Tab-separated table of C-alpha atoms and ligand atoms in Angstrom:
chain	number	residue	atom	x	y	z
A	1	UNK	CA	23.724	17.829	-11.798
A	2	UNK	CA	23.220	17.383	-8.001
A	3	UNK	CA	21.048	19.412	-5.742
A	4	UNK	CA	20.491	19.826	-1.948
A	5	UNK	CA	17.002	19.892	-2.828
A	6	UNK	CA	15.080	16.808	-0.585
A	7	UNK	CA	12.059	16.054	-1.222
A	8	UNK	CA	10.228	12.739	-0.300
A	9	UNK	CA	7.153	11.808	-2.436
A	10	UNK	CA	7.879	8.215	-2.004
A	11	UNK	CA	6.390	7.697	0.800
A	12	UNK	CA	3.833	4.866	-0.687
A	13	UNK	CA	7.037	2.801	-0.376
A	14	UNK	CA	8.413	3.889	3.380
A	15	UNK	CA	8.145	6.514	5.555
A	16	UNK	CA	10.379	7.732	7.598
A	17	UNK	CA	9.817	7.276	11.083
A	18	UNK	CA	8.066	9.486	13.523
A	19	UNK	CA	10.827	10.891	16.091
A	20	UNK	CA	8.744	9.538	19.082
A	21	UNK	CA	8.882	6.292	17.396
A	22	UNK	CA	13.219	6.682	17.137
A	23	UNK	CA	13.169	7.303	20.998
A	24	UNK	CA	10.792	4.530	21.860
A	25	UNK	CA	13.603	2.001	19.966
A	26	UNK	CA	16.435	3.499	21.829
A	27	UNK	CA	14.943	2.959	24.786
A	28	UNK	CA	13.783	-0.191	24.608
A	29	UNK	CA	17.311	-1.405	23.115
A	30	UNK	CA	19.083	0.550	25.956
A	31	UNK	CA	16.664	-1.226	28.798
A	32	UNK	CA	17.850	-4.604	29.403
A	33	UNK	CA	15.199	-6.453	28.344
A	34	UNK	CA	15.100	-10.285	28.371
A	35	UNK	CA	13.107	-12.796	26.063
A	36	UNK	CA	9.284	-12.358	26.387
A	37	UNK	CA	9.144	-15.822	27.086
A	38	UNK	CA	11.030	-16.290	29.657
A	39	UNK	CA	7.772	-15.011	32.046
A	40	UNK	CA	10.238	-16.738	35.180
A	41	UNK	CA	12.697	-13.415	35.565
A	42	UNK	CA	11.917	-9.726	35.672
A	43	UNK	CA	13.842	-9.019	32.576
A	44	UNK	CA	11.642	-11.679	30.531
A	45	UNK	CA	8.388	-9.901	32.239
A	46	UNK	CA	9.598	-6.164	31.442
A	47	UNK	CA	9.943	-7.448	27.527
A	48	UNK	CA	6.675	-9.093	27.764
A	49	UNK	CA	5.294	-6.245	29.074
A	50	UNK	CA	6.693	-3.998	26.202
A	51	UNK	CA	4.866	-6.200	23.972
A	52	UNK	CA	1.764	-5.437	25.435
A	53	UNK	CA	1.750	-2.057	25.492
A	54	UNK	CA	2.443	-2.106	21.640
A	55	UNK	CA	-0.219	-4.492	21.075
A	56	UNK	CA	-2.598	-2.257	22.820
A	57	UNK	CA	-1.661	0.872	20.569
A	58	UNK	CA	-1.831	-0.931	17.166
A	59	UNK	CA	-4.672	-2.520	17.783
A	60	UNK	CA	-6.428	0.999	19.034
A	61	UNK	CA	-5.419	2.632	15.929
A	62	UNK	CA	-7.840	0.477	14.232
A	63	UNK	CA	-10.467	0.221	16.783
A	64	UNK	CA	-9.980	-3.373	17.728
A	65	UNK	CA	-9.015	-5.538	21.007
A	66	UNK	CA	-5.379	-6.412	21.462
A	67	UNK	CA	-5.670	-9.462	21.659
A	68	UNK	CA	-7.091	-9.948	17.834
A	69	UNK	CA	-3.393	-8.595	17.136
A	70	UNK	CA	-0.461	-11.255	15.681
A	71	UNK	CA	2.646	-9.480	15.166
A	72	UNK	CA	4.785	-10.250	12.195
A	73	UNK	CA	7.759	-9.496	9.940
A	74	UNK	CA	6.108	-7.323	7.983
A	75	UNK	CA	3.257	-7.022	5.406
A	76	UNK	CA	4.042	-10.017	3.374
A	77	UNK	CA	4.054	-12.384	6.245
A	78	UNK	CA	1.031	-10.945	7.553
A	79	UNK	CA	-0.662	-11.631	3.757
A	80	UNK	CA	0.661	-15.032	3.891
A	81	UNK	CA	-0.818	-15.998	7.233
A	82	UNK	CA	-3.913	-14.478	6.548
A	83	UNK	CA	-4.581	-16.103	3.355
A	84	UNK	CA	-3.024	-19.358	3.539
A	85	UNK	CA	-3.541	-19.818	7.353
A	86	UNK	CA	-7.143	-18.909	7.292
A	87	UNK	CA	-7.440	-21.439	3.937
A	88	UNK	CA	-5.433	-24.338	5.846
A	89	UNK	CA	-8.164	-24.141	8.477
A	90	UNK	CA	-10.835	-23.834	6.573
A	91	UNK	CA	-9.963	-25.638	3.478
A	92	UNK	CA	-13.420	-25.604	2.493
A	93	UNK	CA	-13.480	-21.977	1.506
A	94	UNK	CA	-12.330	-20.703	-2.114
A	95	UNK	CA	-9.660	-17.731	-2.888
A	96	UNK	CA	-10.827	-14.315	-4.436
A	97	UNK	CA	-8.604	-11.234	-4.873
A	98	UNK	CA	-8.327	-8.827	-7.780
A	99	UNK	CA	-5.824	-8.330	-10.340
A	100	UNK	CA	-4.022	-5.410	-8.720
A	101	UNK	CA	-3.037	-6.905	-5.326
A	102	UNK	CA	0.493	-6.882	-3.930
A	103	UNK	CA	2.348	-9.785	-5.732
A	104	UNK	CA	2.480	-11.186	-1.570
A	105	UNK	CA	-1.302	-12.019	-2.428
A	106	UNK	CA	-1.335	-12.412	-5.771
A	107	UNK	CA	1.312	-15.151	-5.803
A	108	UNK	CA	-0.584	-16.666	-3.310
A	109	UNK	CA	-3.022	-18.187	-6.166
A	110	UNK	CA	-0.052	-20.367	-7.300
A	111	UNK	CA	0.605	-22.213	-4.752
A	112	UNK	CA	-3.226	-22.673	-3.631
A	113	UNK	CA	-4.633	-23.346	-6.893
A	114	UNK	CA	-4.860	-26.931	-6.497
A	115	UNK	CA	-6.097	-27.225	-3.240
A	116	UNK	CA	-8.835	-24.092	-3.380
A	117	UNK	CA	-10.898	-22.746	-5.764
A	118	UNK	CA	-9.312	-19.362	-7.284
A	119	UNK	CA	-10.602	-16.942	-8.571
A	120	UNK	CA	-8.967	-13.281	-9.975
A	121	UNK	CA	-11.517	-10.666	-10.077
A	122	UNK	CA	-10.608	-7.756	-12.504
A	123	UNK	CA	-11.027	-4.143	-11.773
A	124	UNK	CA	-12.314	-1.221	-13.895
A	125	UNK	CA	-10.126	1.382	-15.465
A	126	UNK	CA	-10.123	3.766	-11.777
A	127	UNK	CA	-8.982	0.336	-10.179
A	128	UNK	CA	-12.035	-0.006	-8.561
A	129	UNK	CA	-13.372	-3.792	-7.778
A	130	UNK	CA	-16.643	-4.044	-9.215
A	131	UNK	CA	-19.429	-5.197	-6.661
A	132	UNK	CA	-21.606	-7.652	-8.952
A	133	UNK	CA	-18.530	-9.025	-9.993
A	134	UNK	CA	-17.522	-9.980	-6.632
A	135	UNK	CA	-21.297	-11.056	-6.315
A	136	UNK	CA	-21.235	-13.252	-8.521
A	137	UNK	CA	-17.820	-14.948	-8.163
A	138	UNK	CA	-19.103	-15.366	-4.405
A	139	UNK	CA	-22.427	-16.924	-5.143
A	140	UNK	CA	-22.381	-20.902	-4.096
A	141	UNK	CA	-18.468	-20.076	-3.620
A	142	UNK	CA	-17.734	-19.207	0.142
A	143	UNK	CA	-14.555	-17.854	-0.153
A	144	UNK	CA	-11.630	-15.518	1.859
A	145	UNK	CA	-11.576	-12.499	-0.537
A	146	UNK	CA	-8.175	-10.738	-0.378
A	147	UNK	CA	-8.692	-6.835	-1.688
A	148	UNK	CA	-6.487	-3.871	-0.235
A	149	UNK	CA	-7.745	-1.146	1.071
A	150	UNK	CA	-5.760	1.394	-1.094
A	151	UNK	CA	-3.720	0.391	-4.032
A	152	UNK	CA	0.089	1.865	-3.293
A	153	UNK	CA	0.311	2.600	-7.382
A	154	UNK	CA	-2.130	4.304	-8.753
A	155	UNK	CA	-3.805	5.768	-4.937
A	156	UNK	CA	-7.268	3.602	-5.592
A	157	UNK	CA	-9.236	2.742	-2.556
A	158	UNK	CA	-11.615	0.256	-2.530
A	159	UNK	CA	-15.247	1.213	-1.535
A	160	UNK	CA	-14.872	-1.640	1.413
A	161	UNK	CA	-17.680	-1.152	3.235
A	162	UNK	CA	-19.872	-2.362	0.331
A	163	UNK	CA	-17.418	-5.263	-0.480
A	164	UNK	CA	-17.723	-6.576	3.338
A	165	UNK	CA	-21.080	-6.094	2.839
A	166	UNK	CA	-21.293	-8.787	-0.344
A	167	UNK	CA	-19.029	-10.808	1.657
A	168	UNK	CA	-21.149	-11.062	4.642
A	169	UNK	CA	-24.129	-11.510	2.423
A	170	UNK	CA	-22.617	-14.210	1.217
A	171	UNK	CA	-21.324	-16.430	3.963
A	172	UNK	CA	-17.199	-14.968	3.027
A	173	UNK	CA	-14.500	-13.931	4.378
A	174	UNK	CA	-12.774	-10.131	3.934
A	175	UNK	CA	-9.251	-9.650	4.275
A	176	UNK	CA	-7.671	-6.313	3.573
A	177	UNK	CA	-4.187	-5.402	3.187
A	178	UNK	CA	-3.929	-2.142	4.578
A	179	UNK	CA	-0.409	-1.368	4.041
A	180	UNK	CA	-0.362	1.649	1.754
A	181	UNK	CA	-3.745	3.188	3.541
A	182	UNK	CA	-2.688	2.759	7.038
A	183	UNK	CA	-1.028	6.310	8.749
A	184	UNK	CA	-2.876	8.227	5.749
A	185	UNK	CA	-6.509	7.543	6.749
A	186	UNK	CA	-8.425	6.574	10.072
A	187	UNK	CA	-9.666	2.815	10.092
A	188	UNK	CA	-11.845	0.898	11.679
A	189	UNK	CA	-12.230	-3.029	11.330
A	190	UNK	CA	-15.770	-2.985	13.269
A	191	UNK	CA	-16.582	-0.249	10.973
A	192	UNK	CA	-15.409	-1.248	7.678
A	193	UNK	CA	-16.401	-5.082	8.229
A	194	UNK	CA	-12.982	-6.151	7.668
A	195	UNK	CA	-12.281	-9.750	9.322
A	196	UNK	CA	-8.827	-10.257	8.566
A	197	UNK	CA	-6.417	-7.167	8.069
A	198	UNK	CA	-2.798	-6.411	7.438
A	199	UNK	CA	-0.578	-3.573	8.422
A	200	UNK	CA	2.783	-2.646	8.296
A	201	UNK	CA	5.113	-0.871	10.571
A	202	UNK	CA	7.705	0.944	8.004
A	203	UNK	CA	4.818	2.142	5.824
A	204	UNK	CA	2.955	4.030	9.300
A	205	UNK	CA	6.517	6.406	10.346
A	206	UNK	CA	7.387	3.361	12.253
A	207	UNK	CA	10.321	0.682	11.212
A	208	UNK	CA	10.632	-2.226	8.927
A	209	UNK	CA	10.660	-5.820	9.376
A	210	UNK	CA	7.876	-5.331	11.733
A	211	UNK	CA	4.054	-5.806	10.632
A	212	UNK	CA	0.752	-7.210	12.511
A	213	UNK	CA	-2.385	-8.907	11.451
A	214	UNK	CA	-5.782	-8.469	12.329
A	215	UNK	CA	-7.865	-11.772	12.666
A	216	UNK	CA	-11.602	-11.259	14.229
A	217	UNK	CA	-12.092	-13.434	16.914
A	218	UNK	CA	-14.721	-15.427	14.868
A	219	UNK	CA	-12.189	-15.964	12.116
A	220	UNK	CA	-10.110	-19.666	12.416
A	221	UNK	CA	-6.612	-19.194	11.748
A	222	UNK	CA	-4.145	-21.523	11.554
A	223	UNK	CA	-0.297	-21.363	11.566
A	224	UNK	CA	1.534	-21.815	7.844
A	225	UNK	CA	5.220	-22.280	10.083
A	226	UNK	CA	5.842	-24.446	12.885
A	227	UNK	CA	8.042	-23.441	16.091
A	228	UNK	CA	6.917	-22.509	19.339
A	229	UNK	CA	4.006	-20.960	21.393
A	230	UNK	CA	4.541	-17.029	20.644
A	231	UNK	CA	1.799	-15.103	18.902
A	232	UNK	CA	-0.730	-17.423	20.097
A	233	UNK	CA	1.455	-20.076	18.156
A	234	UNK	CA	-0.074	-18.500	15.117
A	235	UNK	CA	3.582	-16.400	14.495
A	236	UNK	CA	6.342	-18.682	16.033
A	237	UNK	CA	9.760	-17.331	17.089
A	238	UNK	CA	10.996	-15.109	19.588
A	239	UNK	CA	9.494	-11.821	18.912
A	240	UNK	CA	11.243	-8.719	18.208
A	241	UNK	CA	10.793	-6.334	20.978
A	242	UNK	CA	12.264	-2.980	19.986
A	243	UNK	CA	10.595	-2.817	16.456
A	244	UNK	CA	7.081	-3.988	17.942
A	245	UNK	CA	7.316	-1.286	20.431
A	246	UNK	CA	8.429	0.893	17.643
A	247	UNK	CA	5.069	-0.198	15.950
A	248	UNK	CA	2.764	0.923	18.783
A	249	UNK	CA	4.635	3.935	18.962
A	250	UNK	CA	4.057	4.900	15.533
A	251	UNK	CA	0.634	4.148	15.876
A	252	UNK	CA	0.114	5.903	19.260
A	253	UNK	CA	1.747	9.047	17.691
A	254	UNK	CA	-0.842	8.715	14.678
A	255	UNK	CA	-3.586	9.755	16.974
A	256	UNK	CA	-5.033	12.907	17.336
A	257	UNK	CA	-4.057	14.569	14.247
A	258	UNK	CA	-5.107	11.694	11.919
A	259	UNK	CA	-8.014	13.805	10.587
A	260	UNK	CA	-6.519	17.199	10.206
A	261	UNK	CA	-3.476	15.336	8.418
A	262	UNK	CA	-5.360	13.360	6.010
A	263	UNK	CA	-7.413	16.866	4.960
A	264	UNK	CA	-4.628	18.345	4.598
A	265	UNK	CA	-2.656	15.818	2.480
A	266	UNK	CA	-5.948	15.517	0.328
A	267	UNK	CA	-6.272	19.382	-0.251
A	268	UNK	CA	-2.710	19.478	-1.183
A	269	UNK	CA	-2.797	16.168	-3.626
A	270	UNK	CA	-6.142	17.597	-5.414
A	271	UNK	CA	-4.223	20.715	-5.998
A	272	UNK	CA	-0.977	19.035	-7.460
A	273	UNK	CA	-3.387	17.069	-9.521
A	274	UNK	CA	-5.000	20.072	-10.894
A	275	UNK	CA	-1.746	21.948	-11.417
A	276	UNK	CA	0.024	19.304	-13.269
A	277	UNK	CA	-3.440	18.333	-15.592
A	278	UNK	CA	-2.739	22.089	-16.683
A	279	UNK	CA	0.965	22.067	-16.932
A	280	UNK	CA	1.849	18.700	-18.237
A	281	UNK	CA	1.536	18.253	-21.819
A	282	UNK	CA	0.039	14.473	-23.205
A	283	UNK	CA	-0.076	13.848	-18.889
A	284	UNK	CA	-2.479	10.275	-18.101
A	285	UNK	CA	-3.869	10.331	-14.648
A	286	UNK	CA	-4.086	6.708	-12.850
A	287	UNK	CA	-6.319	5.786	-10.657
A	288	UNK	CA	-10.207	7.094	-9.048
A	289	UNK	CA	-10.257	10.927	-9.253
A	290	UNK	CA	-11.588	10.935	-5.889
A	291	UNK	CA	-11.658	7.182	-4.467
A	292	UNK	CA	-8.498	7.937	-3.686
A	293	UNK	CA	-5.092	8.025	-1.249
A	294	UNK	CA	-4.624	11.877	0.123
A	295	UNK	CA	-1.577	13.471	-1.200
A	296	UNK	CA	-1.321	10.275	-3.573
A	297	UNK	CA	-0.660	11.949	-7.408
A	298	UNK	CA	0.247	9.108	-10.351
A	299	UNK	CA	0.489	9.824	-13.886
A	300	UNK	CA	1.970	8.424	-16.869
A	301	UNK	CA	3.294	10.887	-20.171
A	302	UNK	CA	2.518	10.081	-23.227
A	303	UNK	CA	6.538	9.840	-25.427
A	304	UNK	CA	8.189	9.689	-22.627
A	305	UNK	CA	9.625	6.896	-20.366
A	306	UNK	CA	8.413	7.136	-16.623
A	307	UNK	CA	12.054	5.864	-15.379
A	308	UNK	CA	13.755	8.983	-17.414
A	309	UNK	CA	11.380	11.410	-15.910
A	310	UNK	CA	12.010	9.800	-12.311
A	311	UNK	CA	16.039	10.281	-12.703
A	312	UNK	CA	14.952	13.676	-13.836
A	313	UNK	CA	13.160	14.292	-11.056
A	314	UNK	CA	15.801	12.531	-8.471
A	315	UNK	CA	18.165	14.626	-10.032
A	316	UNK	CA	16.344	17.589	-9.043
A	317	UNK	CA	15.587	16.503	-5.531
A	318	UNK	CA	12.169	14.923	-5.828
A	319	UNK	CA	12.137	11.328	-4.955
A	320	UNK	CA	9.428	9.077	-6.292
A	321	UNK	CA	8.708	5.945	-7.582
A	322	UNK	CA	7.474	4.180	-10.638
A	323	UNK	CA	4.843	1.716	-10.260
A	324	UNK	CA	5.976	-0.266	-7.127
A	325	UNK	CA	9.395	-0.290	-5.834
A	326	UNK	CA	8.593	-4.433	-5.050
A	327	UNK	CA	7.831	-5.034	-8.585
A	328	UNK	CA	10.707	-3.234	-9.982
A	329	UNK	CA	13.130	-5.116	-8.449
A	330	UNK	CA	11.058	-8.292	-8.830
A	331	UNK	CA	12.418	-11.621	-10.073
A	332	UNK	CA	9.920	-12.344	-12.961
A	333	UNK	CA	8.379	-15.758	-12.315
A	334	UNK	CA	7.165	-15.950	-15.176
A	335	UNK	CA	7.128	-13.182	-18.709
A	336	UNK	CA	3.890	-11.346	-17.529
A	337	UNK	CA	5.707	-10.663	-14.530
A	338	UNK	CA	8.819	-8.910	-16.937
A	339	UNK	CA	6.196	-6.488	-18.465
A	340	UNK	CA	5.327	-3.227	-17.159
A	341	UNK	CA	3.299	-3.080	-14.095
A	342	UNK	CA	0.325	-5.280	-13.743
A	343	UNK	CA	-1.068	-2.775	-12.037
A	344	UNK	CA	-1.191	-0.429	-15.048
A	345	UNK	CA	-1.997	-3.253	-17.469
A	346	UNK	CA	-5.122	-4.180	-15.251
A	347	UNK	CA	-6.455	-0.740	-15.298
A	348	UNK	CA	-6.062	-0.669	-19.275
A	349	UNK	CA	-3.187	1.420	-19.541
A	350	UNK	CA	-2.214	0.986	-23.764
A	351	UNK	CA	1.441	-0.669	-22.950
A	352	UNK	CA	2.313	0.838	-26.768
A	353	UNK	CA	2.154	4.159	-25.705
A	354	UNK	CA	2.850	4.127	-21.626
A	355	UNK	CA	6.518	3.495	-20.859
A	356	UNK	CA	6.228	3.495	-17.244
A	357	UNK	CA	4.166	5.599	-14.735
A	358	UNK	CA	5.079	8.199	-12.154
A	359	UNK	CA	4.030	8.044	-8.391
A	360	UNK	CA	4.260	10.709	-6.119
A	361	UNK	CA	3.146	9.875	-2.613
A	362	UNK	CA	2.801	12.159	0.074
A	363	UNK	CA	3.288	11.672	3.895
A	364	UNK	CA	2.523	14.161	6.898
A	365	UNK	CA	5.974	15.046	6.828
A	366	UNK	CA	5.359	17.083	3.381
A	367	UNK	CA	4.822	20.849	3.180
A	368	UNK	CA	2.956	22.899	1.078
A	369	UNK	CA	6.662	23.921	-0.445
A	370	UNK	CA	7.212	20.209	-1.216
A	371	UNK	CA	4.082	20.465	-2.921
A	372	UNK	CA	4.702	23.979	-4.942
A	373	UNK	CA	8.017	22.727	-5.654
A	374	UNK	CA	7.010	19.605	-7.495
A	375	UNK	CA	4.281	21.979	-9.450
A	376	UNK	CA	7.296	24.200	-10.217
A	377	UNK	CA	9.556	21.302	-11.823
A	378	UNK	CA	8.078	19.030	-13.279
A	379	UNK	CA	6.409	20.644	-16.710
A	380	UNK	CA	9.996	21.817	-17.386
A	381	UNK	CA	11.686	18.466	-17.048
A	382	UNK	CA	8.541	16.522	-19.289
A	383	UNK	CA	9.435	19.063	-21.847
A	384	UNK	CA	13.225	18.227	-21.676
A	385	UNK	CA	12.451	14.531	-22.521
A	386	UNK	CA	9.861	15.080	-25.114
A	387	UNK	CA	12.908	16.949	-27.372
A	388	UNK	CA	14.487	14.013	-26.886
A	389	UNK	CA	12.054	11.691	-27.515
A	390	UNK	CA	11.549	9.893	-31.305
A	391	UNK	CA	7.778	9.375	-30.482
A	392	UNK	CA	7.465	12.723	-29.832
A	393	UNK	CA	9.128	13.861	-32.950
A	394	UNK	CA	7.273	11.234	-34.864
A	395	UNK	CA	3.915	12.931	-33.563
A	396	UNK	CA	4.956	16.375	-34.420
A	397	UNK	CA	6.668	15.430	-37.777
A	398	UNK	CA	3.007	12.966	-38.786
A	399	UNK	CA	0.890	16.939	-37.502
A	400	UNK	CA	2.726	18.763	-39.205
A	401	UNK	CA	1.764	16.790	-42.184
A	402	UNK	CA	-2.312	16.234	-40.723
A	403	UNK	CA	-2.148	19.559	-40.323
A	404	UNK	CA	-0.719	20.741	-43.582
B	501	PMP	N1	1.310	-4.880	0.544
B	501	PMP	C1	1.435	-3.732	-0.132
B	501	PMP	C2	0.200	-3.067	-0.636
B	501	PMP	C3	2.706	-3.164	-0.344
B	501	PMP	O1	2.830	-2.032	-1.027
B	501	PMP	C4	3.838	-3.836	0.159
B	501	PMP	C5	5.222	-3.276	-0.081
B	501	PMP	N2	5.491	-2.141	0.691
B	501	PMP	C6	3.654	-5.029	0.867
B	501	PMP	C7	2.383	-5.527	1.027
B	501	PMP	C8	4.830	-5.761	1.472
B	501	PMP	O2	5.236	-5.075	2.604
B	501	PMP	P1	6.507	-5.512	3.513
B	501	PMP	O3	7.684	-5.110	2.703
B	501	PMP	O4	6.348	-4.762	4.782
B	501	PMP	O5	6.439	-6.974	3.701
């Protein structure tokens, strides 16, 4: 059963990109552009020049000077620089980050464990770090503490102004991965206290295999590859023009209507929340009620598996995801990593009775019919699985008996 039906809720994962953003790459591929390095011929100072102009636009979207800006491949790179470039130059600061990072931090631990002191902070059951926790952990431990601004599963954000403010207070370092907040919500790094921040370009209606870091001038960085002088010699190799440009596009076209957007998402994500609380039998929110993403909804059903009701749903036209597309096709490093989502298992989700969790993440590309079409579908196909489910005739067969 195939339908024309397309709708994108899985936006936590990509976006597509903004038209403006399409017609900045074009042109930028069509101009003959040389290597920004090559500052000797025009067509090496028309490329270098392209960079700039990007640089300028990403780093305005967050309210900081260009030249704090290192572009990268992507999010991961720009976690791995951050972390393990800011601990190689100051090795004598300690790791923090909490148990529901992206595994491009988490992982991190592994390989710094012997050099650093670690520490995993865990969250509470909305995903939410918990301040004296990071107090403590941060007393007589100066540290680079690694929390994201939003969590991409279960919509989360982090109260981050407080948690610079512990950092500060205690001689640390704050590094945020902003990768599932960024092209949602407006953000600040002077504002928020951040020192060290990550963003990338495929998750902001710009392309992939293009990210950029943050690092505050104050901050020491130094480079985990070695090659040549580009990015301040902090991101060797020659850098790639047309999706850099495509970057600042994106996040020149985010201006503006940020605000009006990000009401509008959350208006429409409260309501989907509310509909589906009513219409969804044995239905688990995840994640902070209100600390959340806009036009972020995850859930998990009690009997049923969350990858049925997501072929369900794809089947129907409604794309989504289940926990995080990276960790689904992960290669388990170890057995915790072949369980269900450690995202879920961190916020205390029972793993006897969750088989998997639904995320529906919406971009500014939604409409209100995406929305009402979701609210429309999905009680009828939960109800399809739970006649097929054992659990579910278990429970019914054990009331029956309860109930006499
Ligand atoms: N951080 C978070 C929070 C993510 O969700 C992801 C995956 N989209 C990444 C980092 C890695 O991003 P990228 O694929 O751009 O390296």
């Amino acid at each position: 059963m195939q339908t024309e039906k397309f709708v994108y809720f899985d936006n936590i994962n990509t976006t597509f990109p903004d038209p403006r953003v399409v017609r900045k790459i074009d042109e930028v591929l069509n101009f003959r552009l040389g290597n920004p390095s090559a500052h000797i011929h025009s067509a090496g100072i028309a490329a270098g020049k392209v960079v700039d102009e990007a640089r300028e636009k990403v780093a305005a979207y967050i309210g900081a000077a260009p030249e704090t800006l290192i572009f990268t491949s992507g999010a991961t790179e720009a976690n791995n620089l951050a972390i393990t470039g800011f601990l190689k130059a100051n090795p004598e600061f300690g790791f923090v980050c909490s148990n529901i990072e992206h595994f491009s931090v988490l992982n991190q631990i592994r390989s710094l464990r012997n050099s650093v002191k670690t520490s995993i902070l865990d969250v509470d059951s909305y995903g939410l770090v918990e301040p004296d926790s990071l107090e403590k952990v941060l007393k007589n431990n100066r540290s680079i503490v690694s929390l994201s601004l939003a969590n991409p599963e279960i919509g989360t954000m982090q109260d981050i102004e407080k948690i610079s403010e512990i950092c500060s207070r205690n001689g640390s370092i704050l590094h945020s991965d902003a990768t599932a907040a960024a092209g949602l919500i407006e953000i600040d790094v002077n504002k928020m206290g951040i020192d060290l921040l990550t963003l990338s370009g495929h998750n902001i209606y710009g392309p992939a295999g293009v990210g950029a870091l943050y690092v505050n001038k104050k901050i020491r960085l130094a480079s985990i590859f070695e090659g040549g002088n580009q990015e301040s010699g902090i991101r060797p190799g020659t850098e790639n023009v047309p999706g850099i440009a495509g970057m600042g596009e994106a996040c020149e076209a985010l201006k503006g209507d940020m605000k009006s957007h990000e009401k509008r998402l959350r208006d429409l994500g409260n309501d989907l929340w509310k509909s589906l609380q009513e219409s969804v039998r044995f239905v688990n929110f995840t994640g902070h009620p209100e600390k959340r993403l806009p036009g972020h909804v995850s859930f998990w059903v009690e009997h049923i598996e969350g990858e049925s009701l997501l072929l369900l749903l794809s089947m129907n036209g409604v794309m989504a995801s289940s926990g995080s597309a990276c960790s689904s096709n992960l290669k388990a490093k170890d057995e915790d990593e072949l369980m269900a989502s450690h995202v879920l298992a961190a916020v205390g989700v029972p793993s006897d009775i969750c088989s998997g969790s639904i995320t529906l993440s919406a971009g500014r590309y939604n409409t209100e019919e995406d929305f009402n079409y979701v609210k429309s579908v999905l009680p009828g196909l939960v109800e399809k699985l739970l006649t097929m489910s054992p659990s579910y005739d278990d429970y019914m067969k054990n009331k029956e008996t309860t109930d006499g």
